[in-house]
Short mmCIF file of C-alpha atoms and ligand atoms in Angstrom, two decimals:
data_model
loop_
_atom_site.label_atom_id
_atom_site.label_comp_id
_atom_site.label_asym_id
_atom_site.label_seq_id
_atom_site.Cartn_x
_atom_site.Cartn_y
_atom_site.Cartn_z
CA MET A 27 -17.19 -18.77 3.17
CA ALA A 28 -18.02 -15.81 5.40
CA ILE A 29 -14.59 -14.95 6.69
CA LYS A 30 -13.32 -11.49 5.82
CA LEU A 31 -10.13 -9.76 6.82
CA ASN A 32 -11.35 -6.97 9.11
CA HIS A 33 -8.25 -5.11 10.31
CA THR A 34 -4.52 -5.35 10.56
CA ILE A 35 -1.99 -3.43 12.60
CA VAL A 36 0.58 -1.52 10.60
CA HIS A 37 3.55 -0.92 12.89
CA SER A 38 5.05 2.40 11.99
CA LYS A 39 8.00 4.54 12.97
CA ASP A 40 5.65 7.54 13.03
CA PRO A 41 1.98 6.48 12.91
CA ARG A 42 0.71 10.01 12.25
CA ALA A 43 3.04 10.44 9.26
CA ALA A 44 2.20 6.93 8.05
CA ALA A 45 -1.56 7.44 8.26
CA GLU A 46 -1.28 10.77 6.47
CA PHE A 47 0.87 9.12 3.80
CA TYR A 48 -1.74 6.41 3.11
CA SER A 49 -4.62 8.88 3.13
CA GLY A 50 -2.73 11.27 0.89
CA VAL A 51 -1.24 8.86 -1.63
CA PHE A 52 -4.29 6.61 -1.92
CA GLY A 53 -6.86 9.40 -1.66
CA LEU A 54 -8.52 7.80 1.37
CA PRO A 55 -10.41 9.61 4.18
CA ALA A 56 -8.26 10.95 6.99
CA ALA A 57 -7.32 8.59 9.81
CA LYS A 58 -9.55 8.33 12.88
CA PRO A 59 -8.00 7.75 16.30
CA PHE A 60 -9.08 4.55 18.03
CA GLY A 61 -7.29 3.96 21.31
CA PRO A 62 -3.57 3.88 20.51
CA PHE A 63 -4.30 3.37 16.81
CA LEU A 64 -4.86 5.66 13.88
CA ASP A 65 -7.37 3.87 11.67
CA VAL A 66 -7.58 4.25 7.91
CA ASN A 67 -10.36 2.32 6.18
CA VAL A 68 -10.27 0.99 2.65
CA ALA A 69 -13.28 0.20 0.48
CA ASN A 70 -13.65 -3.49 1.35
CA GLU A 71 -14.17 -2.82 5.06
CA VAL A 72 -10.56 -3.51 6.04
CA THR A 73 -9.08 -1.17 8.60
CA LEU A 74 -5.38 -0.37 8.54
CA ALA A 75 -4.60 0.37 12.18
CA PHE A 76 -1.39 2.38 12.41
CA LEU A 77 0.47 1.87 15.65
CA SER A 78 3.79 3.18 16.89
CA ALA A 79 6.54 0.59 16.77
CA GLU A 80 7.67 2.13 20.09
CA GLY A 81 11.25 2.46 18.95
CA MET A 82 11.51 -1.17 17.86
CA GLU A 83 12.73 -1.96 14.39
CA VAL A 84 9.76 -2.17 12.02
CA GLN A 85 9.50 -5.57 10.36
CA MET A 86 8.72 -4.99 6.72
CA GLN A 87 5.30 -6.15 5.61
CA HIS A 88 3.71 -6.18 2.19
CA TYR A 89 0.31 -4.65 1.54
CA ALA A 90 -1.28 -4.84 -1.89
CA PHE A 91 -4.26 -2.77 -3.01
CA LEU A 92 -6.59 -3.56 -5.88
CA VAL A 93 -7.52 -0.30 -7.60
CA SER A 94 -9.40 0.80 -10.70
CA GLU A 95 -7.58 2.06 -13.78
CA THR A 96 -8.57 5.63 -12.87
CA GLU A 97 -7.39 5.19 -9.28
CA PHE A 98 -4.12 3.74 -10.56
CA ASP A 99 -3.55 6.88 -12.63
CA GLN A 100 -4.35 9.09 -9.64
CA ILE A 101 -2.24 7.15 -7.13
CA PHE A 102 0.66 6.67 -9.52
CA GLY A 103 0.48 10.39 -10.28
CA ARG A 104 0.87 11.15 -6.57
CA ILE A 105 3.77 8.68 -6.31
CA LYS A 106 5.58 10.52 -9.08
CA GLN A 107 4.56 13.94 -7.75
CA ARG A 108 6.12 13.05 -4.39
CA ARG A 109 9.19 11.73 -6.20
CA LEU A 110 8.85 8.36 -4.45
CA LYS A 111 10.93 5.50 -5.74
CA PHE A 112 8.89 2.83 -7.46
CA TRP A 113 9.54 -0.55 -8.99
CA ALA A 114 7.87 -3.02 -11.33
CA ASP A 115 8.89 -5.95 -9.12
CA PRO A 116 8.78 -6.85 -5.42
CA GLY A 117 12.54 -7.45 -5.44
CA GLN A 118 12.92 -3.74 -6.22
CA LYS A 119 15.26 -4.37 -9.14
CA GLN A 120 13.20 -2.76 -11.93
CA ALA A 121 13.33 0.85 -10.70
CA GLY A 122 11.20 3.48 -12.36
CA GLU A 123 9.03 0.91 -14.14
CA ILE A 124 5.59 -0.59 -13.74
CA ASN A 125 4.46 -4.11 -14.64
CA HIS A 126 1.59 -5.39 -16.76
CA HIS A 127 0.93 -8.69 -15.05
CA PHE A 128 -2.41 -10.42 -15.63
CA GLY A 129 -3.42 -7.87 -18.24
CA GLY A 130 -3.41 -4.93 -15.84
CA ARG A 131 -0.91 -2.50 -14.36
CA GLY A 132 1.04 -2.86 -11.13
CA VAL A 133 3.72 -0.96 -9.25
CA TYR A 134 5.54 -1.23 -5.91
CA PHE A 135 6.61 1.57 -3.60
CA GLN A 136 7.45 2.03 0.09
CA ASP A 137 5.63 3.75 2.90
CA PRO A 138 7.58 5.97 5.35
CA SER A 139 8.35 2.96 7.59
CA GLY A 140 9.64 0.82 4.73
CA HIS A 141 6.59 -1.40 4.25
CA LEU A 142 6.36 -2.48 0.63
CA LEU A 143 3.12 -1.33 -0.94
CA GLU A 144 1.68 -2.45 -4.24
CA ILE A 145 -1.18 -1.21 -6.38
CA ILE A 146 -2.63 -3.48 -9.04
CA THR A 147 -5.52 -3.08 -11.43
CA GLN A 148 -6.03 -6.83 -11.85
CA PRO A 149 -5.91 -9.39 -9.05
CA TYR A 150 -3.22 -12.03 -9.28
CA GLY A 151 -4.42 -14.79 -11.56
CA PRO A 152 -2.93 -18.10 -12.56
CA PHE A 153 0.70 -17.71 -13.61
CA PRO A 154 1.34 -18.42 -17.28
CA LYS A 155 2.68 -21.95 -17.85
FE1 FE2 B 209 1.92 -8.59 -3.89
#
């Protein structure tokens, strides 16, 4: 299978603030303008293309990032430093906690537009029976 996700548009209330948020919290290179987009690249060649929602209501999307244990510590440190709310679950019920699914660590938080972000140190595996 040769198909790879290459880019996705992240509709944002304020694309500049959103791109800076992703670069800052994740420790990624600064966004590069590309036409109407502000592009932030992650390690597996996927581009997050931030685009203004042009005053429309932003439909919440979910973006999950697989990170190393060290990166988790760094990113989670920035989440706490910025006093962002975080949850152990996507339903945002377990506030202030992280999860340990699939033998790793995971946590959910929101970007400035309300998209639900997740960092995990282990990819989702088979659910326990
Ligand atoms: Fe997820």
